[in-house]
XYZ file of C-alpha atoms in Angstrom:
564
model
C 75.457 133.527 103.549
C 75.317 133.413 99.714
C 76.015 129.930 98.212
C 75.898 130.943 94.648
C 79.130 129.381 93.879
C 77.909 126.223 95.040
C 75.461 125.961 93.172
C 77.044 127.030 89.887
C 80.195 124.477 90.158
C 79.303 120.582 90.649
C 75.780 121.246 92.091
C 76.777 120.140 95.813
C 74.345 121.744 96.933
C 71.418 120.332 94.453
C 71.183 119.120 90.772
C 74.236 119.704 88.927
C 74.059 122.698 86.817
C 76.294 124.337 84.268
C 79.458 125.969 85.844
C 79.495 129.556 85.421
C 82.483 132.053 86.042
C 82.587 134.797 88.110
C 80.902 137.030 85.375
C 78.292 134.996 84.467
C 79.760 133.038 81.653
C 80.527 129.507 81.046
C 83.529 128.394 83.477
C 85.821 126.187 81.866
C 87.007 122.801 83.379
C 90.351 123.149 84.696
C 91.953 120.461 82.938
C 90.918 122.254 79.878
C 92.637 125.515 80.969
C 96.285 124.120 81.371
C 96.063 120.589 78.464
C 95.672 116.811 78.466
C 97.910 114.238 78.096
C 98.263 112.867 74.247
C 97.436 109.398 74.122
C 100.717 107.300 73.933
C 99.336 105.604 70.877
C 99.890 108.342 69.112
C 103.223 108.858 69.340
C 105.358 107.346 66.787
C 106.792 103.917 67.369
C 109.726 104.485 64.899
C 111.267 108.060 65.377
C 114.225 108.945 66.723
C 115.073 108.655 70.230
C 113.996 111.615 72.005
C 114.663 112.502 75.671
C 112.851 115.838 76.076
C 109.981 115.452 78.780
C 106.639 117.443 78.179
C 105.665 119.329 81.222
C 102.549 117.152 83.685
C 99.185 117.481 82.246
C 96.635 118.125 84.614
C 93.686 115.608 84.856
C 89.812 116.662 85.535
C 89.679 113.775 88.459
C 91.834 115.971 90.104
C 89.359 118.488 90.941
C 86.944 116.500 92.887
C 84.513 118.322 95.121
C 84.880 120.848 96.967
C 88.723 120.754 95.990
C 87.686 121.429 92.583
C 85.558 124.239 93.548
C 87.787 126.084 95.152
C 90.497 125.182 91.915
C 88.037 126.861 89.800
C 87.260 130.037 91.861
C 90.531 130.904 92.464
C 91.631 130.279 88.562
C 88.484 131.543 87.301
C 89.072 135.160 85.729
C 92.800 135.363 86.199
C 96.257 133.973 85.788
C 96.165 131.387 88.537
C 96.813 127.489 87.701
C 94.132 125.784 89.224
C 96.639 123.093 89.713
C 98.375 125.264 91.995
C 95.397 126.469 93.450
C 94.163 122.861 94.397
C 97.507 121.780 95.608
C 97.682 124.966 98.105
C 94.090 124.175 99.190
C 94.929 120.663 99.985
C 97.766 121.478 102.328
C 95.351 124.334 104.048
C 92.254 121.367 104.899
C 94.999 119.071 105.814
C 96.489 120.908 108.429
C 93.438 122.003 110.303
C 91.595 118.502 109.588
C 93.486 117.811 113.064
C 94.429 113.932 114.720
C 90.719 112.809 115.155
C 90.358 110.736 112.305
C 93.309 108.420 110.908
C 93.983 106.093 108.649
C 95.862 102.836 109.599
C 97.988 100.689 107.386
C 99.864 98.147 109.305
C 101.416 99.395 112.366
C 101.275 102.883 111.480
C 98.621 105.567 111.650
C 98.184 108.017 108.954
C 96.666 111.701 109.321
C 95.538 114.349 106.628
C 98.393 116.264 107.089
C 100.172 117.200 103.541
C 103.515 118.746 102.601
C 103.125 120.584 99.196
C 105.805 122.089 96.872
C 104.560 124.288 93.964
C 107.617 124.527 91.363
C 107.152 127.049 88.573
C 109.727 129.808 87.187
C 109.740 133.535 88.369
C 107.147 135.662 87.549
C 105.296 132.800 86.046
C 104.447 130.675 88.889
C 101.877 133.171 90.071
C 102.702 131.754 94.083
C 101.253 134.432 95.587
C 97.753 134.428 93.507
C 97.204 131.078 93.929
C 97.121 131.151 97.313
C 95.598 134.570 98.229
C 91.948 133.356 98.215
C 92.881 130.576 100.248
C 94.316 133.187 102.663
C 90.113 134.721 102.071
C 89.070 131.913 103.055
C 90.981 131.799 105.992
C 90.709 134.744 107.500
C 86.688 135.097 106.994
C 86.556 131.310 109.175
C 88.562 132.877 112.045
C 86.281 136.206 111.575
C 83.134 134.306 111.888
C 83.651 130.478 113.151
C 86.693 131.270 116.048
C 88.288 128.307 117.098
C 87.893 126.209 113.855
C 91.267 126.674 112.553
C 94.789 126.320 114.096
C 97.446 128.236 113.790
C 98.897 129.573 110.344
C 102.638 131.049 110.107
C 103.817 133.088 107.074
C 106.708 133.735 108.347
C 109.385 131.047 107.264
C 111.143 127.980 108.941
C 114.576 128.879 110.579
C 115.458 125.325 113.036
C 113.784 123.090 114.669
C 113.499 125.231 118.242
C 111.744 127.509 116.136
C 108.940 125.187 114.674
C 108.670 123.485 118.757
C 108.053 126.755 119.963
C 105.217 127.516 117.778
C 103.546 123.916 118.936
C 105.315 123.255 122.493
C 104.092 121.054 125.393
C 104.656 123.685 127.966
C 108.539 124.101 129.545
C 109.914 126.303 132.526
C 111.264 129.810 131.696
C 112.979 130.822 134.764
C 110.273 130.223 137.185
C 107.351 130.688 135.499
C 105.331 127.977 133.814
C 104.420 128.434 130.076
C 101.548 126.545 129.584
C 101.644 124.001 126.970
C 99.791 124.738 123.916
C 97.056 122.195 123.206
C 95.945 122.170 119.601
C 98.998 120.875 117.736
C 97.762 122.167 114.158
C 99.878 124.126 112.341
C 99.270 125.436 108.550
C 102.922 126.599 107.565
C 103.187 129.114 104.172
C 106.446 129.492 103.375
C 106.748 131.051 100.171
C 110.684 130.593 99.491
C 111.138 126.924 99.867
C 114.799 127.833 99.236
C 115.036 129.388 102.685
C 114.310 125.763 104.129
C 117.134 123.832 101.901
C 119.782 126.886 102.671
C 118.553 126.298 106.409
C 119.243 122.672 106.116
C 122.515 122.842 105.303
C 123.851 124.729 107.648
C 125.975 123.214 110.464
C 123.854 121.742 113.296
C 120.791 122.793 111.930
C 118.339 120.107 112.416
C 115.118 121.607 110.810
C 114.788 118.911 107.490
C 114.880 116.049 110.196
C 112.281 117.703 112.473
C 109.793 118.547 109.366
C 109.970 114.403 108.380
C 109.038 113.978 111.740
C 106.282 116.394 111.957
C 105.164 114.601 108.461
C 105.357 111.213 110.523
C 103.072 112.598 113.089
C 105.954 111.968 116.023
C 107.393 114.122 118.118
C 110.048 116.687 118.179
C 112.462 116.769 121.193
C 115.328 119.137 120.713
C 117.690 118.863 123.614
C 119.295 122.186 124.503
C 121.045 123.098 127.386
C 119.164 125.465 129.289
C 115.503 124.060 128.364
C 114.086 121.106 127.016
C 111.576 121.816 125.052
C 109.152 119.778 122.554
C 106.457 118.765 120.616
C 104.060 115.767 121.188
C 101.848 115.016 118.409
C 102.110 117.374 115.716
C 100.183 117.756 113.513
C 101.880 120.370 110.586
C 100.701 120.946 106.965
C 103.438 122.704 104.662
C 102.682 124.852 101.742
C 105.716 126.164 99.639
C 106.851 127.350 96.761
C 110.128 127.398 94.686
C 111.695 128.103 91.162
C 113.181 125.148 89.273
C 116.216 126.248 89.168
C 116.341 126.456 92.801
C 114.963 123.510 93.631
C 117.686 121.613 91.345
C 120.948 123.876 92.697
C 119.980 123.729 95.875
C 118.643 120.054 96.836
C 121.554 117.835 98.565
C 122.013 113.993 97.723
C 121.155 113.677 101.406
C 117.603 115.112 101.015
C 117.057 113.036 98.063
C 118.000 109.489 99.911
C 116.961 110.889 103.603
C 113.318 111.127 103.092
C 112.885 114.964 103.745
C 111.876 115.625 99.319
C 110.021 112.699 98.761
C 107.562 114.023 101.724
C 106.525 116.583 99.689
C 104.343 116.274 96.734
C 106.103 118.460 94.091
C 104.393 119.817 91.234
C 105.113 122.180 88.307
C 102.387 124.966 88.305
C 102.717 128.140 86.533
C 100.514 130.604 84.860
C 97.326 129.586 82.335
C 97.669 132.945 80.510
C 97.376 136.480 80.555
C 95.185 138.046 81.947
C 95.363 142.120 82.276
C 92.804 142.830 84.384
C 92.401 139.740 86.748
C 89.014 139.057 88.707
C 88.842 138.128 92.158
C 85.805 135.738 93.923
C 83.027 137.795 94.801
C 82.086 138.922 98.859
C 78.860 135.926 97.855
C 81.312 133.082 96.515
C 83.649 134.015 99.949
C 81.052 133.469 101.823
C 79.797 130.859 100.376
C 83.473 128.690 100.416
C 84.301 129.580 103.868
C 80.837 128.119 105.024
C 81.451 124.986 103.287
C 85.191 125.127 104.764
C 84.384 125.362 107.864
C 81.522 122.557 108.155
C 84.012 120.209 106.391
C 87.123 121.184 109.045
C 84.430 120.902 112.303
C 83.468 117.503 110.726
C 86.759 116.294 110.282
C 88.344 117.922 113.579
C 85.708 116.076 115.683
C 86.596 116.727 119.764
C 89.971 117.577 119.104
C 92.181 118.660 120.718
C 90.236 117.192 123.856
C 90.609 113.432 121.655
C 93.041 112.268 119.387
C 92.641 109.400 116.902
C 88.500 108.374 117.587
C 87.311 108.076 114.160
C 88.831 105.587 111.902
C 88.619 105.738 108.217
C 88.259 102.971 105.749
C 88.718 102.061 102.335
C 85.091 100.744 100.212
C 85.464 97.497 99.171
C 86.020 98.451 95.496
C 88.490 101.493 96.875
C 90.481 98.344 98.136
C 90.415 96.675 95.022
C 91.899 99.736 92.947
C 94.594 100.710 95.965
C 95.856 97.051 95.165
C 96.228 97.011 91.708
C 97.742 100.398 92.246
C 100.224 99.700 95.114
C 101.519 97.116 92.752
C 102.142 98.580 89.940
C 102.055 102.324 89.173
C 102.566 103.159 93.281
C 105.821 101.263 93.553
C 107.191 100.921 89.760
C 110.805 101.729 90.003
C 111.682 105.267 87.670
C 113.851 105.227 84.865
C 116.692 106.620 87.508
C 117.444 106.317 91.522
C 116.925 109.778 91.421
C 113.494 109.760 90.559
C 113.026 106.433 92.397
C 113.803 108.071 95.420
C 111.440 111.474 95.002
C 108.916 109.172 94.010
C 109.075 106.903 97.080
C 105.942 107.612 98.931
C 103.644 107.634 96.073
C 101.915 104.939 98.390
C 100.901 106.684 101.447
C 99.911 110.336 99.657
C 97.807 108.469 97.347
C 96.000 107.248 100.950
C 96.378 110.566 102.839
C 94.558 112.518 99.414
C 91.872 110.580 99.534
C 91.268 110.589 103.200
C 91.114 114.599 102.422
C 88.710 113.924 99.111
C 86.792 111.773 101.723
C 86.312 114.274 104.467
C 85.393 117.082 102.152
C 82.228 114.562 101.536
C 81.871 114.473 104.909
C 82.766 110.488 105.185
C 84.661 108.248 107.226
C 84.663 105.321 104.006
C 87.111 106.029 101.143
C 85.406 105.241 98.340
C 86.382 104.905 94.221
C 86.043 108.134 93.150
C 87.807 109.541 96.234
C 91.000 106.935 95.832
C 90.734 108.342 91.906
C 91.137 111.613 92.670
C 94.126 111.154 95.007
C 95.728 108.853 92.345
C 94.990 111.860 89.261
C 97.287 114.091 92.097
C 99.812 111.325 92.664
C 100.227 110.992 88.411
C 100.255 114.495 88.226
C 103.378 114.999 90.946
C 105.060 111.579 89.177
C 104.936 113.721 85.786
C 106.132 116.868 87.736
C 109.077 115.667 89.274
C 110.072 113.669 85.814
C 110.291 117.213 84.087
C 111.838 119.093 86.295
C 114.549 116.706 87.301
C 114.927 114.996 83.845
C 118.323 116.671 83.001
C 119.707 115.813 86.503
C 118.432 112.014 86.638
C 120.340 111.407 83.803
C 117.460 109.984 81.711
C 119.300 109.019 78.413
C 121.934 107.176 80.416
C 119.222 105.454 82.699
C 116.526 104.089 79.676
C 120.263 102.837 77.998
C 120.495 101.058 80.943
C 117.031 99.815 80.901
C 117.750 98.477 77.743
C 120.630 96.797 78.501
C 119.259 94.718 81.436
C 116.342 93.659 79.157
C 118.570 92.750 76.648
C 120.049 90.190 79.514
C 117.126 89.176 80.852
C 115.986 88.126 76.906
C 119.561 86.090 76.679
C 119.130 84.404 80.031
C 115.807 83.149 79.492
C 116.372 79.926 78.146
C 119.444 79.434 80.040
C 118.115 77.942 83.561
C 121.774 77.416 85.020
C 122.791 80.775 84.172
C 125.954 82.519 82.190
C 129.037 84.002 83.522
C 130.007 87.772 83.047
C 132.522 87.124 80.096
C 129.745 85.087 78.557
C 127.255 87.588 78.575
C 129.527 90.086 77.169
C 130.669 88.104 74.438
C 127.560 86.678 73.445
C 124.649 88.744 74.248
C 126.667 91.854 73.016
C 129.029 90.897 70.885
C 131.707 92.752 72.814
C 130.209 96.329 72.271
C 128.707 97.365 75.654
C 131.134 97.832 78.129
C 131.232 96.243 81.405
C 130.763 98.723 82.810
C 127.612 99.431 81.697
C 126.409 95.654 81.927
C 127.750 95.880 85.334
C 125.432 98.604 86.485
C 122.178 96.847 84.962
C 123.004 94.052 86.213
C 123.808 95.791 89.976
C 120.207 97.052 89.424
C 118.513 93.873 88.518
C 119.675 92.474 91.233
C 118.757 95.043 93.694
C 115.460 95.630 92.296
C 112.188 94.406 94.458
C 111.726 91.336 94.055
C 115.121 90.877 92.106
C 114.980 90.171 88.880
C 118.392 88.494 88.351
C 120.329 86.531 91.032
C 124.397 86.048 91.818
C 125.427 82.504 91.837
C 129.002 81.282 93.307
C 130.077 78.087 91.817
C 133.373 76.721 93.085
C 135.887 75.760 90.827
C 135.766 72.018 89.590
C 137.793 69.609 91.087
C 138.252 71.394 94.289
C 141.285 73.435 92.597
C 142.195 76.587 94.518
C 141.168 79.920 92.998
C 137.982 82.420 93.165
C 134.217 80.875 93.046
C 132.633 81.242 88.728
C 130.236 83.788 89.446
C 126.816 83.237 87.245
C 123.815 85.007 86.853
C 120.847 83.684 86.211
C 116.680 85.017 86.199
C 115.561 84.898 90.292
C 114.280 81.869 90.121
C 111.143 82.623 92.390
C 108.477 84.910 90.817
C 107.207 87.331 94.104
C 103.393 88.029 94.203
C 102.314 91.766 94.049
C 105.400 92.979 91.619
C 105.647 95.939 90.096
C 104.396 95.320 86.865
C 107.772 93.678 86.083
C 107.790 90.987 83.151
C 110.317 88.920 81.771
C 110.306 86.355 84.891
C 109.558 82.607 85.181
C 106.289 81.731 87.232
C 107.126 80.700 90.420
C 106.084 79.355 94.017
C 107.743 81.413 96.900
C 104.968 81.552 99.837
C 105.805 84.698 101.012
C 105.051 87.553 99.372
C 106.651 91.249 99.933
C 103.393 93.833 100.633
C 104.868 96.520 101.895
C 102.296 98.941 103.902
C 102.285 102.732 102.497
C 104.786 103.718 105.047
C 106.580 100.836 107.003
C 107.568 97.148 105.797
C 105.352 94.403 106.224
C 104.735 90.636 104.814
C 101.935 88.574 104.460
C 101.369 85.675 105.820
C 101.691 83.012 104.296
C 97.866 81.915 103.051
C 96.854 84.749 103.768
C 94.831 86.613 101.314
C 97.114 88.858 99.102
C 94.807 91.573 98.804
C 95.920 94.615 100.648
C 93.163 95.388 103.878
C 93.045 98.523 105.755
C 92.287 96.812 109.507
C 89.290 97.856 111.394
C 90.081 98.674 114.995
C 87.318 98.983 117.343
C 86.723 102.608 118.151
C 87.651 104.442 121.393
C 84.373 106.622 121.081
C 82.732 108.198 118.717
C 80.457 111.237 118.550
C 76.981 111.551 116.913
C 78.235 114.054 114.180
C 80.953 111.452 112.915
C 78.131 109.334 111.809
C 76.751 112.018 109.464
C 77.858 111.399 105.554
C 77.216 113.613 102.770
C 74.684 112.463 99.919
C 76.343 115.752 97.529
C 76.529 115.127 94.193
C 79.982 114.280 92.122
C 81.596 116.071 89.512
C 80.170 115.174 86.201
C 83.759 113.151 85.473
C 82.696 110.877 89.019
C 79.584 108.370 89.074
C 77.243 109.250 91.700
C 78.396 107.160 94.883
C 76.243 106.603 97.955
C 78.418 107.446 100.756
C 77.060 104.574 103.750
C 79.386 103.654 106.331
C 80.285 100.227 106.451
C 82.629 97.722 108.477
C 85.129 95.235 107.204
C 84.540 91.829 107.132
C 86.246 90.878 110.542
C 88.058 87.875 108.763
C 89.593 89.733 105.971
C 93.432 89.420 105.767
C 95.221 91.879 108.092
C 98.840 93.479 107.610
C 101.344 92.486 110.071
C 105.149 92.768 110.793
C 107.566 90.447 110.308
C 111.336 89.930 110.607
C 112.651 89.673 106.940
């Protein structure tokens, strides 16, 4: 097998040496190919209010590894975003990864699985091309190394007896047994996402709530009349495509507050340029990327589907560090609109399930830095993606007014420790020219914001004379450890603090150390090969890690459930 293409792009297979494109020439980084982000300090501090959002500038973290590699081959020569390119790619290793190795944050177990949603206009997206030599790939692995991959479907989603049946435990048809199928991996390509939302909201179809519970790893068990058929397990990865316009038309409110969007990470991909006469890898660079594919999958699939959920997989000690400072701040920071808020919501646990995949493509069962930074460039990017394409819809303008407003009240409330009434804060913070209305709502969403920000005090009336309570709000007078990069509040001393997990809720307790911990279970079994870990060199952007495996400290602060 040729491994030319390995050795051009990131040296993985030796010392790094200068990328070089399918002809020969220099291979540009693909950051470079598609813009970076101007530095906020150069944006004018006093111009005029401006709500137009720039379109999500990729960010050379992003293409770490062998993730990178296969960005740049696909891109290189041609019209494909290597954004899109990467993002397919993901979905394709997380699917056939498989259940052996997991991740686990509190009570709940995470897997490699990804849904991903490229967004780009007609024509311009290029959906199919940036997917096509994943489909190479794919097909020369089942050619050569059978048995490596599950299934893949390219035909579209239609219910949720339809997406059992491709991944069933086995069920009676008349008299005769169908034997359950075993390997529960499933690499879905469905390249009109709009088919899925259109499914969705048809009467009785179920399909969005069976895909967030193939996302959640549970199972499916449709009850029909004649058969019951389902699912144990699953383990699905989703790769789809849409236009913007569709995407906007056709999501419902429900999908937005549900969960079934915010599973997928959405990002705006289209075309780098134009390109007449587009190059494709050569039969060498297949080669050579399927090889590499494969090893990584066998690695990462272990024994399964003969064992489930052997190998666990840990964050480094300074991986730990930046997940916290992260899970704080950027991973939970509440968006300029509920809208956002609620696409955004599980920032958290892709940021963990990326670099479980940036991990495994090294061949390692320890998340380390430059693996956690790499999932974190993809999180920023789909946080920037979903802000442009949904700006007009999430009301932006009206939202950032509101922002203002509620700082504007938490300014006029700091030095007043017993609070001010309504009436007082419109006549005296505002001068009567904000509406209540409008103070209403920021002050709805100060109050409802985690930890709150502003709290709603009842005071009876003095004297004991009958009549309605003097309602007065004043700053939340306990200051919550871990916030969201939220300022403006007075220190305090509440004990417990909220850390939620990246899926499921979950407090500290109290003395406890405050620094999130990914808990070490002791292992069921695991095989010789799991112990192997790749010594590959980086991309030039990463410092060169040493991959060793290593154990928590057994007394390190664990998460655990309780009532709230």
């Amino acid at each position: 097998m040729g491994s030319a293409l390995l050795d051009k792009l990131d040296g993985m297979n030796g010392e790094a040496k200068p990328r070089r494109g399918l002809g020969g020439g220099p291979l540009r980084d693909p950051a470079d190919m598609i813009g970076t982000a101007r530095p906020s300090s150069e944006v004018g501090r006093d111009e005029p209010r401006d709500f137009n959002t720039a379109p999500p500038k990729a960010d050379s973290a992003m293409f770490y590894g062998l993730i990178g590699i296969v960005a740049r081959a696909a891109a290189d020569g041609n019209e494909v975003n290597p954004v899109a390119a990467g993002l397919n790619f993901l979905s394709f290793l997380g699917a056939h990864a498989g259940r052996d190795v997991y991740l686990k944050v509190g009570n709940t177990w995470h897997h490699a699985n990804a849904f991903t949603l490229q967004v780009g206009r007609s024509g311009r997206g290029r959906k199919g091309d940036s997917i096509a030599l994943i489909h190479r790939i794919r097909r020369r692995i089942e050619e050569v190394w059978a048995g490596t991959l599950g299934q893949t479907h390219t035909g579209g989603l239609s219910s949720r007896e339809g997406l059992v049946m491709m991944i069933h435990d086995g069920f009676m048809e008349g008299k005769k047994e169908v034997e359950p199928i075993e390997d529960k991996r499933l690499w879905v390509v469905e390249s009109e996402f709009a088919n899925i939302l259109q499914q969705s909201k048809r009467d009785g179809n179920t399909l969005s709530s069976a895909l967030r519970d193939v996302w959640d790893g549970v199972c499916i068990k449709p009850a029909t009349k004649n058969n019951r058929v389902w699912a144990s397990r699953p383990h699905v990865g989703l790769s789809c495509a849409i236009t913007p316009s569709e995407l906007v038309s056709l999501i419902e409110s429900r999908d937005l507050t549900n969960g079934f969007a915010n599973r997928f990470l959405i990002c705006w991909a289209e075309r780098t340029g134009l390109v007449p006469f587009p190059k494709g890898a050569s039969k060498e660079d297949l080669e050579a990327l399927a090889d590499k594919t494969a090893a990584i999958i066998n690695f990462a699939r272990g024994n399964y589907p003969a064992q489930s959920d052997t190998r666990e997989m840990r964050l480094s000690q300074e991986a730990r560090t930046i997940y916290d400072h992260a899970y704080r701040n950027e991973l939970n920071k509440p968006e300029a609109s509920e809208l956002l808020t609620a696409l955004l919501e599980r920032r958290a646990p892709y940021s963990l399930r990326l670099a479980m995949l940036f991990a495994l493509t090294d061949k390692s069962l320890t998340i380390e830095k430059h693996h956690l930074e790499a999932a974190l460039a993809w999180v920023r990017y789909c946080r920037d993606s979903v802000r442009f394409i949904f700006a007009e819809k999430a009301g932006i303008a009206d939202a950032e007014e509101l922002a203002r407003i509620g700082k504007k009240i938490l300014d006029f409330l700091q030095d007043k420790p017993n609070g001010e009434s309504k009436t007082e804060i419109i006549n005296t913070c505002f001068a009567k020219r904000i509406s209540a209305g409008k103070i209403d709502k920021a002050l709805q969403g100060m109050m409802t914001a985690t930890p709150p920000r502003v709290e709603l005090i009842e005071k009876p009336r003095t004297n004991g004379r009958p009549g309605n309570a003097t309602k007065i709000y004043r700053l939340f007078s306990n200051d919550v450890r871990g916030t969201c990069g939220i300022s403006g509040m007075r220190d305090g001393a509440r004990d417990s603090a909220f850390a939620e997990s990246a899926d499921c809720g979950g407090l500290w307790k109290n003395g406890d150390d405050p620094n999130p911990t990914i808990r070490h279970v002791p292992q069921q079994s695991e095989s010789p090969e799991s112990q192997e870990q790749s010594h590959v060199p980086h991309n030039p952007h990463v410092p060169q890690t040493n991959l060793e495996k290593h154990d928590l400290a057994p007394d390190e602060a664990d998460f655990v459930e309780e009532d709230v």
